[in-house]
Coordinates of C-alpha atoms in Angstrom, one line a residue:
X1 CA 138.9 -12.8 51.1
X2 CA 136.5 -11.2 48.7
X3 CA 133.7 -12.0 51.0
X4 CA 135.5 -10.4 53.9
X5 CA 136.2 -7.2 51.9
X6 CA 132.6 -7.0 50.9
X7 CA 131.6 -7.2 54.5
X8 CA 133.9 -4.3 55.5
X9 CA 132.6 -2.1 52.7
X10 CA 129.0 -2.9 53.7
X11 CA 129.8 -1.9 57.3
X12 CA 131.4 1.4 56.2
X13 CA 128.4 2.2 54.1
X14 CA 126.0 1.6 57.0
X15 CA 128.1 4.0 59.2
X16 CA 127.9 6.7 56.5
X17 CA 124.2 6.3 56.4
X18 CA 123.9 6.7 60.2
X19 CA 126.2 9.8 60.3
X20 CA 124.1 11.5 57.7
X21 CA 120.9 10.9 59.6
X22 CA 122.4 12.4 62.8
X23 CA 123.5 15.6 61.1
X24 CA 120.0 16.1 59.7
X25 CA 118.4 15.7 63.1
X26 CA 120.9 18.1 64.7
X27 CA 120.2 20.8 62.0
X28 CA 116.5 20.4 62.4
X29 CA 116.8 20.8 66.2
X30 CA 118.7 24.0 65.8
X31 CA 116.1 25.3 63.4
X32 CA 113.3 24.6 65.9
X33 CA 115.1 26.3 68.7
X34 CA 115.7 29.4 66.6
X35 CA 112.0 29.5 65.6
X36 CA 110.8 29.3 69.2
X37 CA 113.3 31.8 70.7
X38 CA 114.3 34.5 68.2
X39 CA 117.6 36.2 69.2
X40 CA 116.1 39.7 68.8
X41 CA 113.4 39.0 71.4
X42 CA 115.9 38.8 74.3
X43 CA 117.4 42.2 73.3
X44 CA 114.5 44.4 72.1
X45 CA 111.3 43.0 73.5
X46 CA 109.4 46.0 74.9
X47 CA 108.4 46.2 78.6
X48 CA 104.8 46.2 79.5
X49 CA 103.9 49.3 81.6
X50 CA 101.1 48.8 84.1
X51 CA 98.4 51.3 84.5
X52 CA 100.0 53.5 81.8
X53 CA 102.5 54.8 84.4
X54 CA 106.2 54.7 83.7
X55 CA 108.3 52.7 86.2
X56 CA 111.2 54.7 87.7
X57 CA 114.2 54.7 85.4
X58 CA 112.1 53.8 82.4
X59 CA 110.9 57.2 81.2
X60 CA 111.7 56.4 77.6
X61 CA 110.3 52.9 77.5
X62 CA 107.7 52.2 74.8
X63 CA 104.4 51.6 76.5
X64 CA 102.9 49.5 73.7
X65 CA 103.6 45.7 73.7
X66 CA 104.1 44.3 70.3
X67 CA 101.9 41.3 69.7
X68 CA 103.1 38.2 67.8
X69 CA 103.3 38.8 64.1
X70 CA 104.6 42.4 64.5
X71 CA 101.2 44.0 64.7
X72 CA 100.5 46.6 67.4
X73 CA 97.4 46.1 69.4
X74 CA 94.6 48.6 68.9
X75 CA 94.1 50.9 71.9
X76 CA 91.1 50.1 74.1
X77 CA 88.2 52.3 73.5
X78 CA 87.8 54.9 76.3
X79 CA 84.2 55.5 77.2
X80 CA 83.2 59.1 76.8
X81 CA 82.6 60.9 80.1
X82 CA 79.2 62.5 80.2
X83 CA 79.4 66.3 79.9
X84 CA 78.1 68.1 82.9
X85 CA 75.8 70.9 82.3
X86 CA 77.1 74.2 83.6
X87 CA 75.3 75.3 86.7
X88 CA 75.0 78.8 88.1
X89 CA 77.2 79.4 91.2
X90 CA 75.5 78.6 94.4
X91 CA 75.8 81.3 97.0
X92 CA 76.9 80.3 100.4
X93 CA 73.9 80.8 102.7
X94 CA 76.2 80.9 105.7
X95 CA 78.2 83.9 104.4
X96 CA 76.3 87.2 105.2
X97 CA 76.3 89.8 102.5
X98 CA 79.2 92.3 102.8
X99 CA 77.9 95.8 103.7
X100 CA 78.9 98.7 101.6
X101 CA 81.4 101.1 103.1
X102 CA 79.5 103.9 104.6
X103 CA 80.1 107.4 103.1
X104 CA 79.2 109.2 106.3
X105 CA 80.6 109.3 109.8
X106 CA 77.9 109.4 112.5
X107 CA 80.5 110.0 115.2
X108 CA 80.9 113.5 114.0
X109 CA 77.8 115.7 113.6
X110 CA 77.4 119.2 112.2
X111 CA 74.0 120.7 113.1
X112 CA 72.9 117.2 114.1
X113 CA 73.8 115.6 110.7
X114 CA 76.7 113.1 110.1
X115 CA 79.5 114.4 108.1
X116 CA 81.1 112.9 105.0
X117 CA 83.6 110.1 105.7
X118 CA 86.0 112.1 103.5
X119 CA 86.9 114.3 106.5
X120 CA 88.8 111.3 107.9
X121 CA 88.1 111.9 111.6
X122 CA 90.7 110.5 113.9
X123 CA 91.9 110.9 117.4
X124 CA 95.5 111.8 118.5
X125 CA 96.2 112.0 122.3
X126 CA 92.6 112.9 123.0
X127 CA 92.4 115.5 120.2
X128 CA 90.0 115.1 117.3
X129 CA 91.8 115.7 113.9
X130 CA 90.0 116.2 110.6
X131 CA 91.1 116.8 107.0
X132 CA 91.2 120.5 106.5
X133 CA 89.8 121.0 103.0
X134 CA 86.7 118.8 103.1
X135 CA 85.9 119.9 106.7
X136 CA 85.8 123.6 105.9
X137 CA 83.5 122.9 103.0
X138 CA 81.1 121.3 105.4
X139 CA 81.4 124.1 107.9
X140 CA 80.9 126.7 105.2
X141 CA 79.9 125.8 101.7
X142 CA 81.4 129.0 100.3
X143 CA 84.8 128.3 101.8
X144 CA 87.7 127.8 99.3
X145 CA 91.0 125.9 100.1
X146 CA 94.2 126.3 98.1
X147 CA 97.7 124.7 98.6
X148 CA 101.1 126.2 98.3
X149 CA 104.4 124.4 98.9
X150 CA 105.8 127.3 101.0
X151 CA 102.7 128.4 103.0
X152 CA 100.7 125.2 103.1
X153 CA 96.9 125.3 102.9
X154 CA 95.1 128.6 102.8
X155 CA 91.3 128.7 103.5
X156 CA 89.2 131.7 102.6
X157 CA 85.6 132.1 103.8
X158 CA 83.4 135.1 104.5
X159 CA 85.2 137.0 107.3
X160 CA 88.0 134.4 107.7
X161 CA 91.4 133.7 106.3
X162 CA 93.2 130.7 107.7
X163 CA 96.6 129.1 106.9
X164 CA 97.9 125.7 108.1
X165 CA 101.3 124.2 107.1
X166 CA 102.2 120.6 107.9
X167 CA 104.8 120.4 110.7
X168 CA 103.9 123.7 112.3
X169 CA 102.7 123.8 115.9
X170 CA 100.1 126.4 115.1
X171 CA 97.3 127.5 112.7
X172 CA 97.0 131.2 111.8
X173 CA 93.4 132.5 111.6
X174 CA 92.8 136.1 110.9
X175 CA 96.3 136.9 112.2
X176 CA 95.7 134.9 115.4
X177 CA 98.1 132.1 116.4
X178 CA 96.3 129.0 117.6
X179 CA 98.4 126.4 119.3
X180 CA 98.6 122.8 117.9
X181 CA 100.7 120.8 120.4
X182 CA 100.8 117.7 118.1
X183 CA 101.4 119.8 115.0
X184 CA 99.6 120.2 111.8
X185 CA 100.0 116.9 110.0
X186 CA 99.6 115.3 106.6
X187 CA 97.8 112.0 106.2
X188 CA 97.2 110.4 102.8
X189 CA 98.3 113.7 101.1
X190 CA 95.7 115.7 103.1
X191 CA 96.6 118.3 105.6
X192 CA 94.8 117.6 108.9
X193 CA 94.3 119.9 111.9
X194 CA 92.4 119.7 115.2
X195 CA 88.7 120.2 114.9
X196 CA 88.7 122.5 117.9
X197 CA 91.0 124.9 116.0
X198 CA 88.6 125.1 113.1
X199 CA 85.5 125.7 115.2
X200 CA 87.3 128.4 117.1
X201 CA 88.4 130.1 113.8
X202 CA 84.8 129.9 112.4
X203 CA 83.3 130.9 115.7
X204 CA 81.2 127.7 116.0
X205 CA 80.4 125.7 119.1
X206 CA 82.1 122.3 119.7
X207 CA 80.9 119.7 122.2
X208 CA 81.5 116.0 123.0
X209 CA 79.0 113.5 124.4
X210 CA 80.9 111.2 126.7
X211 CA 78.2 108.6 126.8
X212 CA 77.8 108.2 123.0
X213 CA 81.4 109.4 122.1
X214 CA 79.9 111.6 119.5
X215 CA 81.5 115.0 118.6
X216 CA 79.1 117.7 117.6
X217 CA 79.5 121.1 115.9
X218 CA 76.8 123.7 116.1
X219 CA 77.2 126.4 113.5
X220 CA 76.2 130.0 114.1
X221 CA 78.5 132.7 115.2
X222 CA 81.1 135.0 113.8
X223 CA 84.7 134.3 112.7
X224 CA 87.6 134.8 115.1
X225 CA 88.6 138.3 116.0
X226 CA 91.6 139.6 114.1
X227 CA 95.0 139.6 115.7
X228 CA 95.3 143.4 115.3
X229 CA 92.3 143.8 117.6
X230 CA 92.9 140.9 120.0
X231 CA 96.6 141.2 121.0
X232 CA 97.3 144.0 123.5
X233 CA 100.3 145.9 122.0
X234 CA 101.9 146.6 125.4
X235 CA 101.7 143.0 126.5
X236 CA 103.0 141.8 123.2
X237 CA 105.8 144.3 123.3
X238 CA 107.3 143.1 126.6
X239 CA 106.4 139.5 126.4
X240 CA 108.0 139.0 123.0
X241 CA 111.2 140.8 124.3
X242 CA 111.6 138.8 127.5
X243 CA 111.0 135.6 125.5
X244 CA 113.7 136.7 123.1
X245 CA 116.2 137.7 125.8
X246 CA 115.7 134.5 127.9
X247 CA 115.1 131.9 125.3
X248 CA 115.6 133.3 121.8
X249 CA 117.8 130.4 120.8
X250 CA 115.4 127.7 122.1
X251 CA 112.7 125.7 120.4
X252 CA 109.2 127.2 120.0
X253 CA 108.1 125.0 122.9
X254 CA 111.0 126.4 125.0
X255 CA 110.1 130.0 124.2
X256 CA 106.4 129.4 124.9
X257 CA 107.3 127.9 128.3
X258 CA 109.2 131.0 129.4
X259 CA 106.2 133.1 128.2
X260 CA 103.9 130.8 130.2
X261 CA 105.8 131.5 133.4
X262 CA 105.5 135.2 132.9
X263 CA 101.7 135.0 132.2
X264 CA 101.2 132.6 135.1
X265 CA 102.6 135.4 137.4
X266 CA 100.4 138.0 135.7
X267 CA 97.4 135.9 136.5
X268 CA 98.5 135.1 140.0
X269 CA 97.3 137.6 142.7
X270 CA 100.7 137.4 144.4
X271 CA 102.4 139.2 141.5
X272 CA 101.7 142.4 139.5
X273 CA 98.9 142.0 136.9
X274 CA 100.9 143.3 133.9
X275 CA 103.8 141.8 132.1
X276 CA 106.1 144.8 132.6
X277 CA 105.2 144.9 136.3
X278 CA 106.2 141.2 136.7
X279 CA 109.5 141.8 134.8
X280 CA 110.3 144.9 136.9
X281 CA 110.1 143.0 140.2
X282 CA 113.4 143.1 142.2
X283 CA 115.8 140.2 141.7
X284 CA 113.4 138.4 139.2
X285 CA 114.4 139.1 135.6
X286 CA 117.9 140.5 135.4
X287 CA 117.5 141.0 131.6
X288 CA 115.0 143.7 132.3
X289 CA 117.3 145.7 134.6
X290 CA 118.9 148.8 133.2
X291 CA 116.2 149.4 130.5
X292 CA 118.1 147.5 127.9
X293 CA 115.3 145.0 127.3
X294 CA 113.0 147.6 125.8
X295 CA 115.6 148.4 123.1
X296 CA 116.0 144.8 122.0
X297 CA 114.2 143.7 118.8
X298 CA 112.8 140.2 119.1
X299 CA 113.1 137.7 116.3
X300 CA 110.0 136.3 114.5
X301 CA 110.0 133.1 116.5
X302 CA 109.8 135.0 119.8
X303 CA 106.9 137.1 118.5
X304 CA 105.0 134.0 117.4
X305 CA 105.7 132.4 120.8
X306 CA 104.3 135.5 122.6
X307 CA 101.2 135.5 120.4
X308 CA 100.6 131.8 121.0
X309 CA 100.8 132.3 124.8
X310 CA 98.6 135.3 124.7
X311 CA 96.0 133.2 122.7
X312 CA 96.0 130.6 125.5
X313 CA 98.7 128.3 124.3
X314 CA 100.2 126.3 127.2
X315 CA 103.1 123.8 127.2
X316 CA 101.5 121.0 129.2
X317 CA 104.9 119.7 130.4
X318 CA 105.4 122.8 132.6
X319 CA 101.8 123.9 133.0
X320 CA 101.4 126.1 136.1
X321 CA 105.2 126.8 136.5
X322 CA 106.1 130.1 138.2
X323 CA 109.9 129.9 138.0
X324 CA 112.6 128.9 135.6
X325 CA 116.4 128.9 135.7
X326 CA 119.4 127.7 133.7
X327 CA 121.7 126.7 136.6
X328 CA 121.5 123.9 139.1
X329 CA 122.3 126.1 142.1
X330 CA 119.5 128.7 141.8
X331 CA 117.1 129.7 144.6
X332 CA 114.2 128.0 142.8
X333 CA 116.2 124.7 142.5
X334 CA 116.6 124.6 146.3
X335 CA 113.2 125.9 147.3
X336 CA 110.6 125.1 144.7
X337 CA 109.1 121.8 143.2
X338 CA 110.7 120.8 139.9
X339 CA 108.2 120.7 137.0
X340 CA 110.3 119.7 134.1
X341 CA 113.1 120.7 131.7
X342 CA 112.8 122.0 128.1
X343 CA 116.0 122.8 126.3
X344 CA 118.4 124.7 128.6
X345 CA 115.8 125.7 131.1
X346 CA 114.4 123.9 134.2
X347 CA 110.9 124.9 135.4
X348 CA 109.5 124.9 138.9
X349 CA 106.1 125.3 140.6

């Protein structure tokens, strides 16, 4: 019995020894696993970014991989790039040098010499325009030009006073009215007029070489005759009154066209050679009949129109017309060739 009890106790002691050895091995195994795979590694181990470029979605990722032991690796040494010596810019041999802007215009000559480019020569419907102030200085060095908001540019030179206002269809030179069909104009804050008007005012000669397309001015001559001396008073008296009676409420062009018809008849051998003679013809100008026309006082626009016509101004639209009317059933409408209409009047050849 005692022997059997001792055997049981011995067996139980052996079991206890075996159980203690298993627990120690299990604890050691857990320790080894924890040392080999720290829990923090799986949560916080940084990503390695290739070529120093962040992958999409990882803009805030640390680009430095932590080495074992917690020490950060030293950055690789970047070789210094050789500094290039500054070289002077090399000119492109294929690009030609840019020429300087010429300060003269060889297409316009005065006494054979090219004028300054400041005259801004241009062409409008076959008419050469120039800037007024610089051109008159070239034509006459003693000329002076002043500007006034009401009257425009006034040029004074020996024997000549000239005014030109932007938008007007004429230039006044010594009281003479010179027609400008395309009007006095302003370009880049400069008043421009036809060159032909200036040369006429100064009394100079203007020519054009068709082969070379060069415009030439030859100085020498006297300024334009004054209006008081040039305009025949009797012609001006009757012409301004018939213009006023027939077209006093029309545009300047419409008034001039009526005056052109009257002067075309004066210059035609089939009609009388005076304005009053043309007006007095039977069944021609009813406004003349009864003597009332001579008592009418023309407005300023009608007087200007008469002076423009007497100075050679012609409305090209009805050039050569001998008749005009204001109704569609007139004799001229049935028997003459239609030339054109201006305002309320139709004109015929």
